[in-house]
mmCIF file of C-alpha atoms and ligand atoms in Angstrom:
data_model
loop_
_atom_site.group_PDB
_atom_site.id
_atom_site.type_symbol
_atom_site.label_atom_id
_atom_site.label_comp_id
_atom_site.label_asym_id
_atom_site.label_seq_id
_atom_site.Cartn_x
_atom_site.Cartn_y
_atom_site.Cartn_z
ATOM 1 C CA MET A 23 4.986 -22.909 -0.553
ATOM 2 C CA ASN A 24 3.426 -21.841 -3.719
ATOM 3 C CA ASN A 25 4.068 -24.379 -6.183
ATOM 4 C CA ASN A 26 3.667 -22.223 -9.036
ATOM 5 C CA ALA A 27 5.803 -19.690 -7.937
ATOM 6 C CA THR A 28 8.122 -19.355 -10.333
ATOM 7 C CA GLN A 29 12.121 -17.178 -10.411
ATOM 8 C CA LYS A 30 12.920 -14.148 -8.375
ATOM 9 C CA GLU A 31 13.702 -11.712 -11.170
ATOM 10 C CA LEU A 32 17.457 -11.110 -12.870
ATOM 11 C CA PRO A 33 19.460 -9.260 -12.307
ATOM 12 C CA ILE A 34 21.936 -12.484 -11.102
ATOM 13 C CA ILE A 35 25.374 -10.431 -9.021
ATOM 14 C CA SER A 36 26.686 -7.602 -9.946
ATOM 15 C CA GLN A 37 30.603 -7.799 -10.012
ATOM 16 C CA GLU A 38 30.850 -5.074 -7.599
ATOM 17 C CA GLU A 39 28.902 -7.180 -5.261
ATOM 18 C CA LEU A 40 31.116 -10.022 -5.757
ATOM 19 C CA GLU A 41 34.178 -8.085 -4.872
ATOM 20 C CA GLU A 42 33.255 -6.721 -1.497
ATOM 21 C CA ILE A 43 31.652 -10.059 -1.096
ATOM 22 C CA LYS A 44 35.020 -12.001 -2.166
ATOM 23 C CA LYS A 45 37.422 -9.470 -0.256
ATOM 24 C CA ALA A 46 35.541 -10.675 2.570
ATOM 25 C CA LEU A 47 36.275 -14.964 2.626
ATOM 26 C CA PRO A 48 39.394 -16.264 3.668
ATOM 27 C CA LYS A 49 41.295 -18.181 1.331
ATOM 28 C CA SER A 50 43.258 -21.274 0.068
ATOM 29 C CA SER A 51 44.999 -22.751 -2.435
ATOM 30 C CA TRP A 52 44.266 -26.878 -3.042
ATOM 31 C CA GLY A 53 46.982 -28.136 -4.805
ATOM 32 C CA VAL A 54 45.950 -27.159 -8.873
ATOM 33 C CA ASN A 55 48.057 -24.646 -10.155
ATOM 34 C CA GLY A 56 47.754 -22.646 -7.068
ATOM 35 C CA ARG A 57 43.490 -22.291 -7.874
ATOM 36 C CA GLU A 58 42.570 -20.922 -5.243
ATOM 37 C CA LEU A 59 39.450 -22.115 -2.972
ATOM 38 C CA LEU A 60 37.188 -19.347 -1.119
ATOM 39 C CA PHE A 61 35.752 -20.762 2.538
ATOM 40 C CA TYR A 62 31.684 -19.255 2.209
ATOM 41 C CA GLN A 63 29.031 -20.596 5.130
ATOM 42 C CA GLY A 64 31.172 -22.964 6.387
ATOM 43 C CA PHE A 65 32.542 -24.098 2.623
ATOM 44 C CA TRP A 66 35.138 -24.424 -0.192
ATOM 45 C CA PHE A 67 34.268 -23.114 -2.852
ATOM 46 C CA SER A 68 36.060 -21.936 -6.498
ATOM 47 C CA GLU A 69 35.802 -18.315 -7.149
ATOM 48 C CA SER A 70 33.032 -19.532 -10.441
ATOM 49 C CA MET A 71 31.332 -21.293 -8.423
ATOM 50 C CA LEU A 72 30.767 -18.731 -5.214
ATOM 51 C CA ALA A 73 29.216 -15.861 -7.878
ATOM 52 C CA ARG A 74 26.805 -18.963 -9.075
ATOM 53 C CA THR A 75 26.318 -19.937 -5.745
ATOM 54 C CA LEU A 76 25.572 -16.780 -4.712
ATOM 55 C CA SER A 77 22.716 -16.549 -7.935
ATOM 56 C CA PHE A 78 21.864 -19.419 -6.668
ATOM 57 C CA GLN A 79 19.526 -19.655 -3.579
ATOM 58 C CA ARG A 80 18.608 -15.170 -4.189
ATOM 59 C CA HIS A 81 16.541 -16.505 -7.003
ATOM 60 C CA PHE A 82 15.472 -19.736 -7.139
ATOM 61 C CA ILE A 83 12.261 -20.663 -6.222
ATOM 62 C CA ALA A 84 11.631 -24.727 -5.434
ATOM 63 C CA ARG A 85 8.359 -25.780 -6.567
ATOM 64 C CA ASP A 86 7.059 -28.655 -4.385
ATOM 65 C CA SER A 87 6.701 -31.828 -7.083
ATOM 66 C CA ASP A 88 11.446 -31.125 -7.156
ATOM 67 C CA LEU A 89 13.240 -33.957 -7.722
ATOM 68 C CA ILE A 90 16.704 -32.808 -6.563
ATOM 69 C CA ILE A 91 20.039 -34.866 -6.831
ATOM 70 C CA THR A 92 22.510 -32.877 -4.379
ATOM 71 C CA GLY A 93 25.867 -35.165 -3.442
ATOM 72 C CA LEU A 94 29.791 -33.816 -3.359
ATOM 73 C CA PRO A 95 31.443 -34.000 -6.809
ATOM 74 C CA LYS A 96 32.548 -37.785 -7.871
ATOM 75 C CA THR A 97 30.427 -39.135 -6.231
ATOM 76 C CA GLY A 98 27.811 -41.033 -8.730
ATOM 77 C CA THR A 99 25.895 -37.798 -9.376
ATOM 78 C CA THR A 100 25.839 -38.675 -13.135
ATOM 79 C CA TRP A 101 24.851 -42.354 -12.417
ATOM 80 C CA LEU A 102 21.919 -40.931 -10.447
ATOM 81 C CA LYS A 103 21.032 -38.568 -12.955
ATOM 82 C CA SER A 104 20.313 -41.268 -15.203
ATOM 83 C CA LEU A 105 18.635 -44.117 -13.470
ATOM 84 C CA LEU A 106 16.504 -40.740 -11.889
ATOM 85 C CA HIS A 107 15.529 -40.172 -15.472
ATOM 86 C CA MET A 108 14.496 -43.450 -16.625
ATOM 87 C CA ILE A 109 12.627 -44.151 -13.737
ATOM 88 C CA VAL A 110 10.653 -40.505 -13.917
ATOM 89 C CA ASN A 111 10.274 -40.611 -17.957
ATOM 90 C CA ARG A 112 9.708 -44.369 -18.020
ATOM 91 C CA GLU A 113 5.570 -44.949 -19.149
ATOM 92 C CA ILE A 114 6.601 -41.858 -21.802
ATOM 93 C CA SER A 115 9.946 -43.549 -22.547
ATOM 94 C CA PRO A 116 10.636 -46.703 -22.348
ATOM 95 C CA VAL A 117 14.019 -47.684 -22.402
ATOM 96 C CA THR A 118 14.122 -48.268 -26.210
ATOM 97 C CA GLN A 119 13.507 -44.707 -26.920
ATOM 98 C CA ASN A 120 14.890 -42.774 -23.674
ATOM 99 C CA GLY A 121 16.461 -39.093 -23.883
ATOM 100 C CA LEU A 122 19.745 -41.414 -21.918
ATOM 101 C CA LEU A 123 20.634 -42.453 -26.197
ATOM 102 C CA LYS A 124 21.088 -38.556 -26.843
ATOM 103 C CA ASN A 125 21.931 -37.057 -24.110
ATOM 104 C CA HIS A 126 24.047 -36.892 -21.750
ATOM 105 C CA PRO A 127 22.414 -36.595 -17.902
ATOM 106 C CA HIS A 128 23.818 -33.565 -17.054
ATOM 107 C CA GLU A 129 21.954 -32.200 -20.013
ATOM 108 C CA LEU A 130 19.137 -33.772 -18.790
ATOM 109 C CA VAL A 131 19.290 -33.529 -14.849
ATOM 110 C CA TYR A 132 20.890 -29.255 -15.356
ATOM 111 C CA THR A 133 22.874 -28.741 -12.269
ATOM 112 C CA LEU A 134 21.825 -25.397 -10.374
ATOM 113 C CA GLU A 135 24.506 -23.713 -9.829
ATOM 114 C CA GLY A 136 26.480 -25.115 -12.736
ATOM 115 C CA ASP A 137 24.342 -24.973 -15.337
ATOM 116 C CA ILE A 138 21.121 -22.645 -15.043
ATOM 117 C CA TYR A 139 22.489 -19.915 -13.147
ATOM 118 C CA GLY A 140 25.955 -17.263 -13.209
ATOM 119 C CA GLU A 141 27.931 -16.106 -15.959
ATOM 120 C CA ALA A 142 28.432 -18.793 -18.245
ATOM 121 C CA PHE A 143 25.695 -19.703 -18.952
ATOM 122 C CA ALA A 144 26.164 -23.465 -20.768
ATOM 123 C CA TYR A 145 21.559 -24.385 -21.057
ATOM 124 C CA PRO A 146 18.340 -22.543 -20.062
ATOM 125 C CA GLN A 147 19.075 -19.754 -18.407
ATOM 126 C CA PRO A 148 17.288 -18.984 -15.326
ATOM 127 C CA GLN A 149 13.735 -18.120 -16.692
ATOM 128 C CA HIS A 150 13.999 -20.842 -18.395
ATOM 129 C CA LEU A 151 14.098 -23.450 -15.458
ATOM 130 C CA ASP A 152 9.923 -21.893 -14.516
ATOM 131 C CA GLU A 153 8.750 -23.552 -18.373
ATOM 132 C CA LEU A 154 10.300 -27.261 -17.548
ATOM 133 C CA PRO A 155 7.188 -29.112 -16.121
ATOM 134 C CA SER A 156 7.106 -30.693 -13.257
ATOM 135 C CA PRO A 157 8.505 -32.725 -11.907
ATOM 136 C CA ARG A 158 11.723 -31.391 -12.426
ATOM 137 C CA LEU A 159 14.665 -33.137 -12.159
ATOM 138 C CA LEU A 160 17.345 -30.448 -11.369
ATOM 139 C CA SER A 161 20.486 -31.503 -9.138
ATOM 140 C CA THR A 162 22.714 -29.067 -6.707
ATOM 141 C CA HIS A 163 26.091 -29.741 -4.876
ATOM 142 C CA LEU A 164 26.008 -27.295 -1.889
ATOM 143 C CA PRO A 165 25.979 -28.319 1.221
ATOM 144 C CA TYR A 166 22.438 -28.940 3.298
ATOM 145 C CA ALA A 167 22.698 -25.560 5.078
ATOM 146 C CA PRO A 168 23.971 -22.992 2.367
ATOM 147 C CA LEU A 169 20.727 -24.676 0.487
ATOM 148 C CA PRO A 170 18.434 -22.104 -1.426
ATOM 149 C CA GLU A 171 16.025 -21.061 1.268
ATOM 150 C CA SER A 172 12.981 -22.607 -0.317
ATOM 151 C CA ILE A 173 14.432 -25.926 -1.256
ATOM 152 C CA ARG A 174 14.826 -26.205 2.049
ATOM 153 C CA THR A 175 10.720 -24.670 3.301
ATOM 154 C CA SER A 176 9.295 -26.644 0.754
ATOM 155 C CA ASN A 177 8.065 -30.515 0.399
ATOM 156 C CA CYS A 178 10.682 -30.576 -2.921
ATOM 157 C CA ARG A 179 12.615 -34.459 -1.970
ATOM 158 C CA LEU A 180 16.556 -34.802 -2.268
ATOM 159 C CA LEU A 181 18.027 -37.302 -3.143
ATOM 160 C CA TYR A 182 22.039 -36.965 -1.832
ATOM 161 C CA THR A 183 24.922 -39.676 -3.159
ATOM 162 C CA CYS A 184 27.814 -40.380 -1.287
ATOM 163 C CA ARG A 185 30.137 -42.552 -1.900
ATOM 164 C CA ASN A 186 33.728 -43.471 0.506
ATOM 165 C CA PRO A 187 35.939 -40.489 0.775
ATOM 166 C CA PHE A 188 39.216 -42.613 -0.648
ATOM 167 C CA ASP A 189 37.458 -43.084 -3.929
ATOM 168 C CA ALA A 190 35.461 -40.382 -4.248
ATOM 169 C CA LEU A 191 38.706 -38.401 -3.974
ATOM 170 C CA THR A 192 40.673 -40.664 -6.710
ATOM 171 C CA SER A 193 37.424 -39.944 -8.804
ATOM 172 C CA LEU A 194 37.916 -35.846 -8.260
ATOM 173 C CA PHE A 195 41.906 -36.340 -8.730
ATOM 174 C CA HIS A 196 41.562 -38.141 -11.916
ATOM 175 C CA PHE A 197 39.053 -35.480 -13.047
ATOM 176 C CA VAL A 198 40.354 -32.163 -12.844
ATOM 177 C CA THR A 199 43.745 -34.086 -14.249
ATOM 178 C CA ALA A 200 41.329 -34.001 -17.645
ATOM 179 C CA MET A 201 39.849 -30.608 -16.843
ATOM 180 C CA VAL A 202 43.433 -29.015 -16.376
ATOM 181 C CA GLU A 203 44.929 -31.185 -19.635
ATOM 182 C CA LYS A 204 42.524 -29.815 -21.658
ATOM 183 C CA SER A 205 42.449 -26.600 -20.612
ATOM 184 C CA ASN A 206 46.125 -27.017 -21.300
ATOM 185 C CA VAL A 207 47.480 -24.183 -18.280
ATOM 186 C CA GLY A 208 49.337 -25.111 -15.515
ATOM 187 C CA GLU A 209 51.374 -28.074 -14.900
ATOM 188 C CA PRO A 210 48.098 -31.060 -13.763
ATOM 189 C CA PRO A 211 47.965 -31.418 -10.042
ATOM 190 C CA ARG A 212 50.227 -33.809 -7.817
ATOM 191 C CA PHE A 213 47.959 -36.344 -6.160
ATOM 192 C CA GLU A 214 49.113 -36.203 -2.979
ATOM 193 C CA ASP A 215 48.821 -32.290 -3.306
ATOM 194 C CA ILE A 216 44.749 -32.982 -3.501
ATOM 195 C CA PHE A 217 45.372 -35.935 -0.368
ATOM 196 C CA GLU A 218 46.502 -33.178 1.644
ATOM 197 C CA SER A 219 44.536 -30.699 1.193
ATOM 198 C CA PHE A 220 41.481 -33.217 0.753
ATOM 199 C CA CYS A 221 42.166 -33.917 4.795
ATOM 200 C CA GLN A 222 42.291 -30.806 5.507
ATOM 201 C CA GLY A 223 38.732 -30.003 4.343
ATOM 202 C CA LYS A 224 40.097 -28.193 1.369
ATOM 203 C CA THR A 225 38.363 -29.458 -1.439
ATOM 204 C CA PRO A 226 35.346 -28.039 -3.846
ATOM 205 C CA ASN A 227 32.007 -28.146 -1.886
ATOM 206 C CA GLY A 228 34.343 -29.205 0.994
ATOM 207 C CA PRO A 229 34.154 -30.782 4.335
ATOM 208 C CA PHE A 230 33.710 -33.592 2.692
ATOM 209 C CA PHE A 231 32.510 -35.291 6.310
ATOM 210 C CA GLU A 232 30.707 -31.734 7.009
ATOM 211 C CA HIS A 233 29.732 -32.442 4.257
ATOM 212 C CA VAL A 234 28.140 -36.112 3.947
ATOM 213 C CA LEU A 235 27.294 -35.448 7.647
ATOM 214 C CA THR A 236 24.200 -33.367 7.466
ATOM 215 C CA TYR A 237 22.573 -34.737 4.884
ATOM 216 C CA TRP A 238 23.125 -38.072 6.817
ATOM 217 C CA LYS A 239 21.095 -35.821 9.762
ATOM 218 C CA MET A 240 19.143 -34.391 7.421
ATOM 219 C CA SER A 241 17.979 -37.525 6.747
ATOM 220 C CA LEU A 242 16.811 -39.841 9.370
ATOM 221 C CA GLU A 243 15.626 -36.608 10.595
ATOM 222 C CA GLN A 244 13.094 -36.469 7.729
ATOM 223 C CA PRO A 245 13.138 -39.481 5.562
ATOM 224 C CA ASP A 246 11.025 -38.354 3.334
ATOM 225 C CA LYS A 247 12.462 -34.808 2.745
ATOM 226 C CA VAL A 248 15.916 -36.917 2.334
ATOM 227 C CA LEU A 249 16.875 -40.076 0.520
ATOM 228 C CA PHE A 250 20.801 -40.642 1.235
ATOM 229 C CA LEU A 251 22.160 -42.979 -1.361
ATOM 230 C CA LYS A 252 25.769 -44.852 -1.149
ATOM 231 C CA TYR A 253 27.488 -45.251 -4.976
ATOM 232 C CA GLU A 254 28.961 -49.059 -2.473
ATOM 233 C CA ASP A 255 25.609 -49.730 -1.927
ATOM 234 C CA LEU A 256 24.062 -49.042 -5.554
ATOM 235 C CA LYS A 257 26.989 -51.585 -6.904
ATOM 236 C CA ASP A 258 25.658 -53.944 -4.204
ATOM 237 C CA ASP A 259 21.890 -54.419 -4.539
ATOM 238 C CA PRO A 260 21.125 -51.682 -7.375
ATOM 239 C CA VAL A 261 17.314 -53.711 -7.686
ATOM 240 C CA SER A 262 16.611 -52.629 -3.891
ATOM 241 C CA HIS A 263 17.989 -49.240 -4.398
ATOM 242 C CA LEU A 264 16.206 -48.285 -7.365
ATOM 243 C CA LYS A 265 13.034 -49.282 -6.064
ATOM 244 C CA ARG A 266 13.836 -47.489 -2.346
ATOM 245 C CA VAL A 267 14.614 -44.525 -4.884
ATOM 246 C CA ALA A 268 11.420 -45.349 -7.017
ATOM 247 C CA GLU A 269 8.698 -44.578 -4.019
ATOM 248 C CA PHE A 270 11.072 -41.619 -2.231
ATOM 249 C CA VAL A 271 9.368 -40.003 -5.683
ATOM 250 C CA GLY A 272 6.319 -41.405 -5.856
ATOM 251 C CA MET A 273 6.608 -43.675 -8.828
ATOM 252 C CA PRO A 274 6.980 -47.204 -7.189
ATOM 253 C CA PHE A 275 7.351 -49.768 -9.627
ATOM 254 C CA THR A 276 4.203 -51.644 -9.948
ATOM 255 C CA LEU A 277 4.411 -56.460 -9.856
ATOM 256 C CA PHE A 278 3.491 -55.575 -13.317
ATOM 257 C CA GLU A 279 6.647 -54.085 -14.571
ATOM 258 C CA GLU A 280 8.125 -55.722 -12.225
ATOM 259 C CA SER A 281 7.000 -59.266 -14.331
ATOM 260 C CA GLU A 282 8.019 -57.416 -17.178
ATOM 261 C CA GLY A 283 11.465 -56.497 -15.814
ATOM 262 C CA VAL A 284 11.949 -52.784 -16.490
ATOM 263 C CA ILE A 285 13.226 -52.709 -13.098
ATOM 264 C CA ASP A 286 16.215 -54.742 -15.047
ATOM 265 C CA GLN A 287 16.152 -53.050 -18.230
ATOM 266 C CA ILE A 288 16.912 -49.928 -16.409
ATOM 267 C CA ILE A 289 20.056 -51.056 -14.243
ATOM 268 C CA GLU A 290 21.183 -51.824 -17.588
ATOM 269 C CA PHE A 291 20.380 -49.525 -19.417
ATOM 270 C CA CYS A 292 22.434 -47.299 -16.809
ATOM 271 C CA SER A 293 25.331 -49.612 -15.949
ATOM 272 C CA PHE A 294 28.953 -48.737 -16.305
ATOM 273 C CA GLY A 295 29.652 -50.456 -19.421
ATOM 274 C CA ASN A 296 27.201 -49.901 -21.379
ATOM 275 C CA ILE A 297 25.964 -45.779 -20.903
ATOM 276 C CA LYS A 298 30.344 -45.371 -21.570
ATOM 277 C CA GLU A 299 29.513 -46.384 -24.143
ATOM 278 C CA LEU A 300 27.297 -44.338 -25.932
ATOM 279 C CA GLU A 301 27.964 -42.605 -29.146
ATOM 280 C CA VAL A 302 26.695 -39.631 -27.558
ATOM 281 C CA ASN A 303 28.589 -40.007 -24.172
ATOM 282 C CA LYS A 304 32.004 -41.410 -25.874
ATOM 283 C CA THR A 305 32.152 -37.584 -28.117
ATOM 284 C CA GLY A 306 32.467 -33.640 -27.292
ATOM 285 C CA ASP A 307 31.745 -31.547 -24.522
ATOM 286 C CA LEU A 308 29.292 -30.792 -22.038
ATOM 287 C CA LYS A 309 29.396 -26.713 -21.579
ATOM 288 C CA THR A 310 33.259 -25.879 -23.095
ATOM 289 C CA PHE A 311 35.750 -27.091 -20.115
ATOM 290 C CA PHE A 312 34.526 -30.301 -19.476
ATOM 291 C CA GLU A 313 34.671 -32.853 -22.241
ATOM 292 C CA LYS A 314 31.505 -35.604 -22.342
ATOM 293 C CA LYS A 315 33.761 -39.193 -20.729
ATOM 294 C CA SER A 316 35.804 -37.158 -18.367
ATOM 295 C CA PHE A 317 31.930 -38.248 -16.297
ATOM 296 C CA PHE A 318 32.833 -42.012 -16.794
ATOM 297 C CA ARG A 319 35.924 -42.782 -16.027
ATOM 298 C CA LYS A 320 36.496 -46.877 -14.073
ATOM 299 C CA GLY A 321 33.706 -46.259 -12.157
ATOM 300 C CA GLU A 322 34.455 -49.112 -10.043
ATOM 301 C CA VAL A 323 34.586 -49.657 -5.712
ATOM 302 C CA GLY A 324 38.424 -49.757 -4.758
ATOM 303 C CA ASP A 325 40.508 -47.814 -7.638
ATOM 304 C CA TRP A 326 41.675 -45.944 -4.217
ATOM 305 C CA LYS A 327 44.125 -49.090 -3.713
ATOM 306 C CA ASN A 328 45.469 -48.027 -6.902
ATOM 307 C CA HIS A 329 46.681 -45.017 -5.105
ATOM 308 C CA PHE A 330 47.414 -44.088 -2.307
ATOM 309 C CA THR A 331 50.437 -45.474 -0.155
ATOM 310 C CA PRO A 332 49.697 -46.745 2.844
ATOM 311 C CA ALA A 333 50.672 -43.433 5.049
ATOM 312 C CA MET A 334 48.147 -42.250 2.644
ATOM 313 C CA THR A 335 45.418 -45.155 4.328
ATOM 314 C CA GLU A 336 46.143 -44.885 7.469
ATOM 315 C CA LYS A 337 45.836 -41.592 7.867
ATOM 316 C CA MET A 338 42.913 -41.045 5.366
ATOM 317 C CA THR A 339 41.098 -43.972 7.953
ATOM 318 C CA GLU A 340 41.861 -42.355 10.839
ATOM 319 C CA LEU A 341 40.146 -39.079 9.507
ATOM 320 C CA MET A 342 37.081 -40.928 8.666
ATOM 321 C CA GLU A 343 36.804 -43.289 11.637
ATOM 322 C CA GLU A 344 37.279 -39.937 13.542
ATOM 323 C CA LYS A 345 34.484 -38.422 12.256
ATOM 324 C CA LEU A 346 31.839 -40.654 11.909
ATOM 325 C CA ARG A 347 32.154 -41.742 15.066
ATOM 326 C CA GLY A 348 29.350 -42.489 16.859
ATOM 327 C CA THR A 349 26.646 -41.121 13.619
ATOM 328 C CA GLY A 350 25.763 -44.140 12.227
ATOM 329 C CA LEU A 351 27.163 -44.038 9.099
ATOM 330 C CA SER A 352 30.290 -46.480 7.582
ATOM 331 C CA PHE A 353 31.478 -46.531 4.196
ATOM 332 C CA LYS A 354 32.806 -50.071 2.234
ATOM 333 C CA LEU A 355 36.192 -49.818 0.924
ATOM 334 C CA ILE A 356 36.534 -52.769 -1.168
ATOM 335 C CA PRO A 357 34.581 -55.130 -3.991
HETATM 336 P P1 LIG B 18 29.553 -35.403 -11.066
HETATM 337 O O1 LIG B 18 30.455 -34.617 -9.474
HETATM 338 O O2 LIG B 18 30.673 -34.370 -11.949
HETATM 339 O O3 LIG B 18 28.819 -35.107 -11.484
HETATM 340 P P2 LIG B 18 30.210 -37.769 -10.550
HETATM 341 O O4 LIG B 18 29.367 -38.071 -12.102
HETATM 342 O O5 LIG B 18 28.859 -37.823 -9.228
HETATM 343 O O6 LIG B 18 31.365 -36.398 -11.131
HETATM 344 O O7 LIG B 18 31.006 -38.927 -10.518
HETATM 345 C C1 LIG B 18 31.579 -39.091 -10.946
HETATM 346 C C2 LIG B 18 31.898 -41.121 -11.044
HETATM 347 O O8 LIG B 18 30.642 -41.383 -11.094
HETATM 348 C C3 LIG B 18 33.093 -41.307 -11.978
HETATM 349 O O9 LIG B 18 33.636 -42.422 -10.842
HETATM 350 P P3 LIG B 18 35.508 -42.819 -11.530
HETATM 351 O O10 LIG B 18 36.265 -41.467 -11.921
HETATM 352 O O11 LIG B 18 36.228 -43.319 -9.983
HETATM 353 O O12 LIG B 18 35.246 -43.698 -12.271
HETATM 354 C C4 LIG B 18 31.817 -41.993 -12.975
HETATM 355 O O13 LIG B 18 33.118 -42.981 -14.365
HETATM 356 C C5 LIG B 18 30.995 -42.673 -11.916
HETATM 357 N N1 LIG B 18 29.758 -43.347 -12.656
HETATM 358 C C6 LIG B 18 29.433 -42.125 -13.481
HETATM 359 N N2 LIG B 18 28.531 -43.019 -14.697
HETATM 360 C C7 LIG B 18 28.323 -44.442 -13.238
HETATM 361 C C8 LIG B 18 27.314 -45.745 -13.874
HETATM 362 N N3 LIG B 18 26.852 -45.711 -14.676
HETATM 363 N N4 LIG B 18 28.132 -46.306 -12.903
HETATM 364 C C9 LIG B 18 28.775 -46.003 -11.809
HETATM 365 N N5 LIG B 18 28.802 -45.253 -12.106
HETATM 366 C C10 LIG B 18 28.898 -43.687 -12.506
#
């Protein structure tokens, strides 16, 4: 892959073409005010995300040096964005002057199909991607198979974050509820409706287990290409996992840095308690429909216990066991 390759030319995608594509796709509601998801290349997308995904697929050219965070929504992306930003920029901006003091993590690491492509540009337009210095820190919620070809075939690296499905679903429910309340349109969703949709695989970028398992498999087959991280592991042993991330991106911590406490400083700065309380994350919006603070809710393992009925627990446990059987993957459900 040519490391100097640039964005493919606009235009992104016409409304007409989009309508044609949409017409042919299966549709389903998922318990949020009758909003629909469309089934595209084996996964479910909202209508606006479909448009963005199509233009991302068609126009994005990866650089070999790109570091791309991937993962389903609500599985730890914001946290990993903070950690990766600090690891990569630790020489030029140490903890006391780092970019997270003035920017929300999503403003420092762009979500490709959310911030860059599509009709509602929030930050840079696609051509600005070419101006970002290497390594570019980017992110996407896309499953593996629909990723733009250049991501799959270049030497860029993917850092996949996942989380146990019980907490991921709980976090998604709260996030969507906050979005509906902010927009003042329609009724807030019911937990039981989102739960049922989730079990059927019908949540944005779902089915959950298929998303997770393709990246899991890739991480086993190509460990230099895909690093697989779990939210619960990061909580349990942040030091080892921070070192893994730094090594994976080719910027391992030196013994001197370790002895100076750099790893601990990064972990402490990015800890939920600290980052949630930064002024920049407490007020204001990201684009127009997300409150910055909605990306920092509880930050715990096991909050699902406050939402699942015994019947839901049984159903999700059975589903998880069935989907993960023989894969070697498992999740921790309580702290
Ligand atoms: P996104 O997909 O919209 O970017 P994402 O960051 O993946 O969301 O997930 C948000 C979850 O990560 C929230 O979980 P909760 O709803 O169960 O509380 C959020 O609180 C949590 N989170 C965000 N930052 C951190 C952090 N620094 N440490 C631990 N958890 C965090």
